[in-house]
mmCIF file of C-alpha atoms in Angstrom:
data_model
loop_
_atom_site.group_PDB
_atom_site.id
_atom_site.type_symbol
_atom_site.label_atom_id
_atom_site.label_comp_id
_atom_site.label_asym_id
_atom_site.label_seq_id
_atom_site.Cartn_x
_atom_site.Cartn_y
_atom_site.Cartn_z
ATOM 1 C CA UNK A 1 0.000 0.000 0.000
ATOM 2 C CA UNK A 2 1.159 3.538 -0.670
ATOM 3 C CA UNK A 3 0.690 7.067 0.602
ATOM 4 C CA UNK A 4 -0.759 9.491 -1.928
ATOM 5 C CA UNK A 5 -0.726 13.270 -1.649
ATOM 6 C CA UNK A 6 -3.164 14.939 -4.025
ATOM 7 C CA UNK A 7 -3.033 18.643 -4.762
ATOM 8 C CA UNK A 8 -6.599 19.688 -5.517
ATOM 9 C CA UNK A 9 -9.275 17.304 -4.254
ATOM 10 C CA UNK A 10 -11.759 17.979 -7.023
ATOM 11 C CA UNK A 11 -14.112 15.750 -8.974
ATOM 12 C CA UNK A 12 -11.605 13.438 -10.677
ATOM 13 C CA UNK A 13 -9.109 13.415 -7.815
ATOM 14 C CA UNK A 14 -11.859 12.646 -5.320
ATOM 15 C CA UNK A 15 -12.846 9.540 -7.294
ATOM 16 C CA UNK A 16 -9.228 8.418 -7.360
ATOM 17 C CA UNK A 17 -8.941 8.936 -3.604
ATOM 18 C CA UNK A 18 -12.005 6.744 -3.019
ATOM 19 C CA UNK A 19 -10.542 3.962 -5.145
ATOM 20 C CA UNK A 20 -7.194 4.094 -3.377
ATOM 21 C CA UNK A 21 -8.661 4.209 0.126
ATOM 22 C CA UNK A 22 -10.757 1.158 -0.716
ATOM 23 C CA UNK A 23 -7.457 -0.594 -1.454
ATOM 24 C CA UNK A 24 -5.990 0.405 1.890
ATOM 25 C CA UNK A 25 -3.994 3.434 0.787
ATOM 26 C CA UNK A 26 -3.392 6.466 2.966
ATOM 27 C CA UNK A 27 -4.573 9.465 0.912
ATOM 28 C CA UNK A 28 -4.145 13.107 1.883
ATOM 29 C CA UNK A 29 -5.302 16.001 -0.248
ATOM 30 C CA UNK A 30 -5.253 19.760 -0.374
ATOM 31 C CA UNK A 31 -8.126 22.178 -0.787
ATOM 32 C CA UNK A 32 -8.080 25.960 -0.628
ATOM 33 C CA UNK A 33 -9.615 26.085 2.856
ATOM 34 C CA UNK A 34 -8.683 22.720 4.389
ATOM 35 C CA UNK A 35 -12.316 21.580 4.561
ATOM 36 C CA UNK A 36 -13.449 18.119 5.628
ATOM 37 C CA UNK A 37 -10.134 16.893 6.905
ATOM 38 C CA UNK A 38 -8.092 18.022 3.917
ATOM 39 C CA UNK A 39 -4.909 20.092 4.124
ATOM 40 C CA UNK A 40 -5.227 23.807 3.425
ATOM 41 C CA UNK A 41 -3.174 24.574 0.317
ATOM 42 C CA UNK A 42 -1.482 27.513 2.020
ATOM 43 C CA UNK A 43 -0.449 25.515 5.121
ATOM 44 C CA UNK A 44 3.199 25.146 4.141
ATOM 45 C CA UNK A 45 4.162 23.107 7.169
ATOM 46 C CA UNK A 46 1.422 20.513 6.695
ATOM 47 C CA UNK A 47 1.971 20.274 2.945
ATOM 48 C CA UNK A 48 5.738 19.858 3.287
ATOM 49 C CA UNK A 49 5.257 17.181 5.951
ATOM 50 C CA UNK A 50 2.865 15.318 3.663
ATOM 51 C CA UNK A 51 5.389 15.571 0.821
ATOM 52 C CA UNK A 52 8.076 14.014 2.997
ATOM 53 C CA UNK A 53 5.836 11.009 3.704
ATOM 54 C CA UNK A 54 4.227 10.539 0.292
ATOM 55 C CA UNK A 55 5.154 7.650 -1.971
ATOM 56 C CA UNK A 56 2.954 9.113 -4.737
ATOM 57 C CA UNK A 57 2.199 12.756 -5.581
ATOM 58 C CA UNK A 58 -0.555 13.954 -7.919
ATOM 59 C CA UNK A 59 -1.649 17.441 -8.939
ATOM 60 C CA UNK A 60 -5.076 18.054 -10.438
ATOM 61 C CA UNK A 61 -4.815 21.849 -10.101
ATOM 62 C CA UNK A 62 -5.064 23.756 -13.397
ATOM 63 C CA UNK A 63 -3.208 26.995 -14.094
ATOM 64 C CA UNK A 64 -4.723 30.076 -12.494
ATOM 65 C CA UNK A 65 -4.155 33.615 -13.780
ATOM 66 C CA UNK A 66 -1.398 32.401 -16.082
ATOM 67 C CA UNK A 67 0.528 30.400 -13.504
ATOM 68 C CA UNK A 68 0.536 26.913 -12.003
ATOM 69 C CA UNK A 69 -0.093 27.526 -8.280
ATOM 70 C CA UNK A 70 1.261 24.138 -7.174
ATOM 71 C CA UNK A 71 4.568 24.556 -8.988
ATOM 72 C CA UNK A 72 4.841 28.206 -7.973
ATOM 73 C CA UNK A 73 4.523 27.394 -4.269
ATOM 74 C CA UNK A 74 5.778 23.821 -3.911
ATOM 75 C CA UNK A 75 7.611 22.983 -7.136
ATOM 76 C CA UNK A 76 11.070 22.883 -5.554
ATOM 77 C CA UNK A 77 9.857 20.672 -2.693
ATOM 78 C CA UNK A 78 8.085 18.305 -5.100
ATOM 79 C CA UNK A 79 11.207 18.026 -7.229
ATOM 80 C CA UNK A 80 13.213 16.893 -4.170
ATOM 81 C CA UNK A 81 10.511 14.770 -2.502
ATOM 82 C CA UNK A 82 11.296 11.073 -1.856
ATOM 83 C CA UNK A 83 8.192 9.841 -3.719
ATOM 84 C CA UNK A 84 8.650 7.251 -6.457
ATOM 85 C CA UNK A 85 5.692 8.325 -8.614
ATOM 86 C CA UNK A 86 4.464 11.782 -9.638
ATOM 87 C CA UNK A 87 1.441 12.627 -11.756
ATOM 88 C CA UNK A 88 -0.247 15.662 -13.266
ATOM 89 C CA UNK A 89 -3.748 15.942 -14.738
ATOM 90 C CA UNK A 90 -3.376 18.020 -17.878
ATOM 91 C CA UNK A 91 -5.790 18.648 -20.748
ATOM 92 C CA UNK A 92 -6.051 17.540 -24.344
ATOM 93 C CA UNK A 93 -6.665 21.235 -24.956
ATOM 94 C CA UNK A 94 -2.882 21.549 -25.305
ATOM 95 C CA UNK A 95 -3.253 20.008 -28.793
ATOM 96 C CA UNK A 96 -5.425 22.867 -30.016
ATOM 97 C CA UNK A 97 -7.701 22.506 -33.010
ATOM 98 C CA UNK A 98 -6.943 19.515 -35.252
ATOM 99 C CA UNK A 99 -9.811 19.961 -37.690
ATOM 100 C CA UNK A 100 -11.374 16.705 -36.522
ATOM 101 C CA UNK A 101 -8.205 14.650 -37.046
ATOM 102 C CA UNK A 102 -6.794 12.142 -34.571
ATOM 103 C CA UNK A 103 -4.121 13.367 -32.150
ATOM 104 C CA UNK A 104 -1.786 11.211 -30.076
ATOM 105 C CA UNK A 105 0.966 12.106 -27.624
ATOM 106 C CA UNK A 106 3.376 12.961 -30.448
ATOM 107 C CA UNK A 107 1.151 15.786 -31.734
ATOM 108 C CA UNK A 108 2.537 19.319 -31.321
ATOM 109 C CA UNK A 109 1.409 21.462 -28.404
ATOM 110 C CA UNK A 110 -0.418 24.440 -29.892
ATOM 111 C CA UNK A 111 -3.345 25.010 -27.562
ATOM 112 C CA UNK A 112 -5.029 28.405 -27.246
ATOM 113 C CA UNK A 113 -3.985 28.796 -23.584
ATOM 114 C CA UNK A 114 -0.248 29.415 -23.159
ATOM 115 C CA UNK A 115 -0.492 28.896 -19.387
ATOM 116 C CA UNK A 116 -1.940 25.417 -19.830
ATOM 117 C CA UNK A 117 0.709 24.517 -22.402
ATOM 118 C CA UNK A 118 3.446 25.824 -20.103
ATOM 119 C CA UNK A 119 2.159 23.931 -17.055
ATOM 120 C CA UNK A 120 2.039 20.695 -19.057
ATOM 121 C CA UNK A 121 5.671 21.195 -20.105
ATOM 122 C CA UNK A 122 6.838 22.269 -16.632
ATOM 123 C CA UNK A 123 5.427 19.156 -14.963
ATOM 124 C CA UNK A 124 7.031 16.917 -17.588
ATOM 125 C CA UNK A 125 10.394 18.520 -16.855
ATOM 126 C CA UNK A 126 10.080 18.503 -13.058
ATOM 127 C CA UNK A 127 11.222 14.941 -12.312
ATOM 128 C CA UNK A 128 12.077 11.744 -14.109
ATOM 129 C CA UNK A 129 9.096 9.820 -12.701
ATOM 130 C CA UNK A 130 6.326 12.151 -13.898
ATOM 131 C CA UNK A 131 3.248 10.817 -15.661
ATOM 132 C CA UNK A 132 1.253 13.561 -17.397
ATOM 133 C CA UNK A 133 -2.315 12.539 -18.161
ATOM 134 C CA UNK A 134 -3.955 14.589 -20.897
ATOM 135 C CA UNK A 135 -7.712 14.452 -20.388
ATOM 136 C CA UNK A 136 -10.603 15.434 -22.679
ATOM 137 C CA UNK A 137 -14.116 16.223 -21.434
ATOM 138 C CA UNK A 138 -14.689 14.581 -18.040
ATOM 139 C CA UNK A 139 -18.094 13.208 -17.086
ATOM 140 C CA UNK A 140 -19.612 10.800 -14.585
ATOM 141 C CA UNK A 141 -22.197 10.600 -11.800
ATOM 142 C CA UNK A 142 -23.548 14.054 -10.989
ATOM 143 C CA UNK A 143 -21.627 15.646 -13.840
ATOM 144 C CA UNK A 144 -22.911 14.528 -17.232
ATOM 145 C CA UNK A 145 -25.270 15.510 -20.015
ATOM 146 C CA UNK A 146 -28.049 13.825 -18.033
ATOM 147 C CA UNK A 147 -28.036 16.597 -15.418
ATOM 148 C CA UNK A 148 -28.156 19.266 -18.121
ATOM 149 C CA UNK A 149 -31.082 17.538 -19.838
ATOM 150 C CA UNK A 150 -33.029 17.287 -16.576
ATOM 151 C CA UNK A 151 -32.379 20.970 -15.858
ATOM 152 C CA UNK A 152 -33.271 22.110 -19.383
ATOM 153 C CA UNK A 153 -29.725 23.301 -20.097
ATOM 154 C CA UNK A 154 -28.768 20.863 -22.861
ATOM 155 C CA UNK A 155 -28.217 22.169 -26.390
ATOM 156 C CA UNK A 156 -27.997 20.620 -29.822
ATOM 157 C CA UNK A 157 -25.685 22.716 -31.978
ATOM 158 C CA UNK A 158 -25.830 22.629 -35.769
ATOM 159 C CA UNK A 159 -22.135 22.106 -36.465
ATOM 160 C CA UNK A 160 -21.787 18.997 -38.656
ATOM 161 C CA UNK A 161 -18.419 17.295 -38.337
ATOM 162 C CA UNK A 162 -17.661 18.754 -34.894
ATOM 163 C CA UNK A 163 -16.086 15.914 -32.915
ATOM 164 C CA UNK A 164 -15.166 15.676 -29.239
ATOM 165 C CA UNK A 165 -13.492 13.071 -27.055
ATOM 166 C CA UNK A 166 -14.440 12.375 -23.467
ATOM 167 C CA UNK A 167 -13.535 10.174 -20.499
ATOM 168 C CA UNK A 168 -15.587 8.763 -17.631
ATOM 169 C CA UNK A 169 -14.235 9.795 -14.241
ATOM 170 C CA UNK A 170 -13.784 6.172 -13.154
ATOM 171 C CA UNK A 171 -11.582 5.546 -16.183
ATOM 172 C CA UNK A 172 -9.317 8.421 -15.175
ATOM 173 C CA UNK A 173 -8.795 6.727 -11.817
ATOM 174 C CA UNK A 174 -8.217 3.413 -13.552
ATOM 175 C CA UNK A 175 -5.601 4.901 -15.867
ATOM 176 C CA UNK A 176 -3.744 6.567 -13.017
ATOM 177 C CA UNK A 177 -3.685 3.347 -10.988
ATOM 178 C CA UNK A 178 -2.504 1.373 -14.029
ATOM 179 C CA UNK A 179 0.388 3.827 -14.418
ATOM 180 C CA UNK A 180 1.804 2.921 -11.001
ATOM 181 C CA UNK A 181 3.413 -0.084 -12.685
ATOM 182 C CA UNK A 182 4.010 1.564 -16.052
ATOM 183 C CA UNK A 183 6.701 3.880 -17.401
ATOM 184 C CA UNK A 184 6.780 7.618 -16.898
ATOM 185 C CA UNK A 185 5.666 9.826 -19.772
ATOM 186 C CA UNK A 186 2.680 11.367 -21.508
ATOM 187 C CA UNK A 187 -0.645 9.540 -21.701
ATOM 188 C CA UNK A 188 -3.952 10.441 -23.283
ATOM 189 C CA UNK A 189 -6.837 8.971 -21.305
ATOM 190 C CA UNK A 190 -9.917 9.020 -23.511
ATOM 191 C CA UNK A 191 -12.665 6.592 -24.446
ATOM 192 C CA UNK A 192 -12.775 4.680 -27.725
ATOM 193 C CA UNK A 193 -15.456 6.632 -29.567
ATOM 194 C CA UNK A 194 -15.037 10.357 -30.191
ATOM 195 C CA UNK A 195 -18.288 11.795 -31.508
ATOM 196 C CA UNK A 196 -20.455 14.879 -31.874
ATOM 197 C CA UNK A 197 -21.886 16.261 -28.640
ATOM 198 C CA UNK A 198 -25.364 16.063 -30.180
ATOM 199 C CA UNK A 199 -25.178 12.260 -30.041
ATOM 200 C CA UNK A 200 -24.830 12.422 -26.250
ATOM 201 C CA UNK A 201 -27.791 14.767 -25.990
ATOM 202 C CA UNK A 202 -29.917 12.516 -28.177
ATOM 203 C CA UNK A 203 -28.888 9.365 -26.307
ATOM 204 C CA UNK A 204 -29.452 11.017 -22.934
ATOM 205 C CA UNK A 205 -32.900 12.262 -23.948
ATOM 206 C CA UNK A 206 -33.821 8.736 -25.027
ATOM 207 C CA UNK A 207 -32.605 7.367 -21.678
ATOM 208 C CA UNK A 208 -34.653 9.876 -19.712
ATOM 209 C CA UNK A 209 -37.697 10.001 -21.983
ATOM 210 C CA UNK A 210 -37.118 13.722 -22.420
ATOM 211 C CA UNK A 211 -37.860 15.795 -25.544
ATOM 212 C CA UNK A 212 -34.959 16.724 -27.794
ATOM 213 C CA UNK A 213 -33.737 20.306 -27.545
ATOM 214 C CA UNK A 214 -34.086 22.211 -30.821
ATOM 215 C CA UNK A 215 -31.193 22.188 -33.281
ATOM 216 C CA UNK A 216 -29.653 25.669 -33.093
ATOM 217 C CA UNK A 217 -26.777 27.629 -34.526
ATOM 218 C CA UNK A 218 -23.935 28.478 -32.205
ATOM 219 C CA UNK A 219 -25.058 32.112 -32.131
ATOM 220 C CA UNK A 220 -28.730 31.344 -31.480
ATOM 221 C CA UNK A 221 -27.975 28.973 -28.588
ATOM 222 C CA UNK A 222 -26.915 31.854 -26.326
ATOM 223 C CA UNK A 223 -23.987 29.925 -24.877
ATOM 224 C CA UNK A 224 -21.608 31.341 -22.303
ATOM 225 C CA UNK A 225 -18.087 32.234 -23.462
ATOM 226 C CA UNK A 226 -16.785 29.058 -21.811
ATOM 227 C CA UNK A 227 -19.393 26.924 -23.569
ATOM 228 C CA UNK A 228 -18.674 28.599 -26.917
ATOM 229 C CA UNK A 229 -14.963 27.892 -26.431
ATOM 230 C CA UNK A 230 -15.863 24.208 -26.140
ATOM 231 C CA UNK A 231 -16.893 24.315 -29.810
ATOM 232 C CA UNK A 232 -13.811 26.231 -30.987
ATOM 233 C CA UNK A 233 -11.686 23.091 -31.278
ATOM 234 C CA UNK A 234 -12.315 19.854 -33.139
ATOM 235 C CA UNK A 235 -10.234 16.707 -32.624
ATOM 236 C CA UNK A 236 -10.270 12.984 -31.936
ATOM 237 C CA UNK A 237 -8.023 11.857 -29.071
ATOM 238 C CA UNK A 238 -6.165 8.550 -29.489
ATOM 239 C CA UNK A 239 -5.667 6.325 -26.427
ATOM 240 C CA UNK A 240 -3.465 3.543 -27.873
ATOM 241 C CA UNK A 241 -0.346 4.477 -25.908
ATOM 242 C CA UNK A 242 -2.030 4.092 -22.512
ATOM 243 C CA UNK A 243 -3.481 0.765 -23.621
ATOM 244 C CA UNK A 244 -0.127 -0.470 -24.892
ATOM 245 C CA UNK A 245 2.215 0.702 -22.135
ATOM 246 C CA UNK A 246 -0.062 0.688 -19.089
ATOM 247 C CA UNK A 247 -2.294 -2.259 -19.877
ATOM 248 C CA UNK A 248 -5.241 0.101 -19.379
ATOM 249 C CA UNK A 249 -8.525 0.004 -21.206
ATOM 250 C CA UNK A 250 -11.607 2.078 -20.411
ATOM 251 C CA UNK A 251 -14.293 0.374 -18.368
ATOM 252 C CA UNK A 252 -16.714 2.624 -20.259
ATOM 253 C CA UNK A 253 -15.435 2.451 -23.850
ATOM 254 C CA UNK A 254 -18.170 4.729 -25.234
ATOM 255 C CA UNK A 255 -20.581 7.330 -23.918
ATOM 256 C CA UNK A 256 -23.377 4.746 -23.998
ATOM 257 C CA UNK A 257 -21.863 2.612 -21.227
ATOM 258 C CA UNK A 258 -20.635 5.703 -19.395
ATOM 259 C CA UNK A 259 -24.014 7.414 -19.297
ATOM 260 C CA UNK A 260 -25.717 4.201 -18.201
ATOM 261 C CA UNK A 261 -23.359 4.226 -15.177
ATOM 262 C CA UNK A 262 -23.882 7.949 -14.522
ATOM 263 C CA UNK A 263 -27.651 8.196 -14.234
#
């Protein structure tokens, strides 16, 4: 059994922590305010003590205001920590727009956010044992298209050929755990079937017996800037490297199985 320190106990990291604790691991995690038994991110003494004891270190904290807060505050300590495994949850957004083509880990980094690209590179360079997991859209229980359909917030956008990849939260945890015995490096964790977001909406409506939202243009849908940015890039994310080197395969290979487990 190991001792994991997680920076940023959010949605994906929380699922990983549950899986590890069920296996007998000791898991500590940081939050901004130290709620519910976590370590406050700004408590240097507690964080440094946890780093000294950790066998595994993971950051799920994205860049903020152009900087990676974990590296800015604790990067030197992480680089020197006695852990034997280090991980970082990055984004497939670092690939930028691929016009719907497949991208694997050899694709150039040309994402629209320089801070995200820089954080991805900085974590890769931090230590020799780093695994960087590039993740597409994350979904799972309590955070899927099903909630948006129930709340009347789902949209069908008339953009033929717009393709997205996604990953169920449990498959992120599974990929991270599989990497404990695999080599360091970059890994895309995505399911096997990239597809248009409209297919998820249509499948989810059929599951719930809900009416289909109208097909709208991007302008007519009245999306937030963040939601519009979701449609600014078009790519298919390949997962063959993680399958080959980690022995990982998604428990939910398509959105159909994933949504059935998320309702």
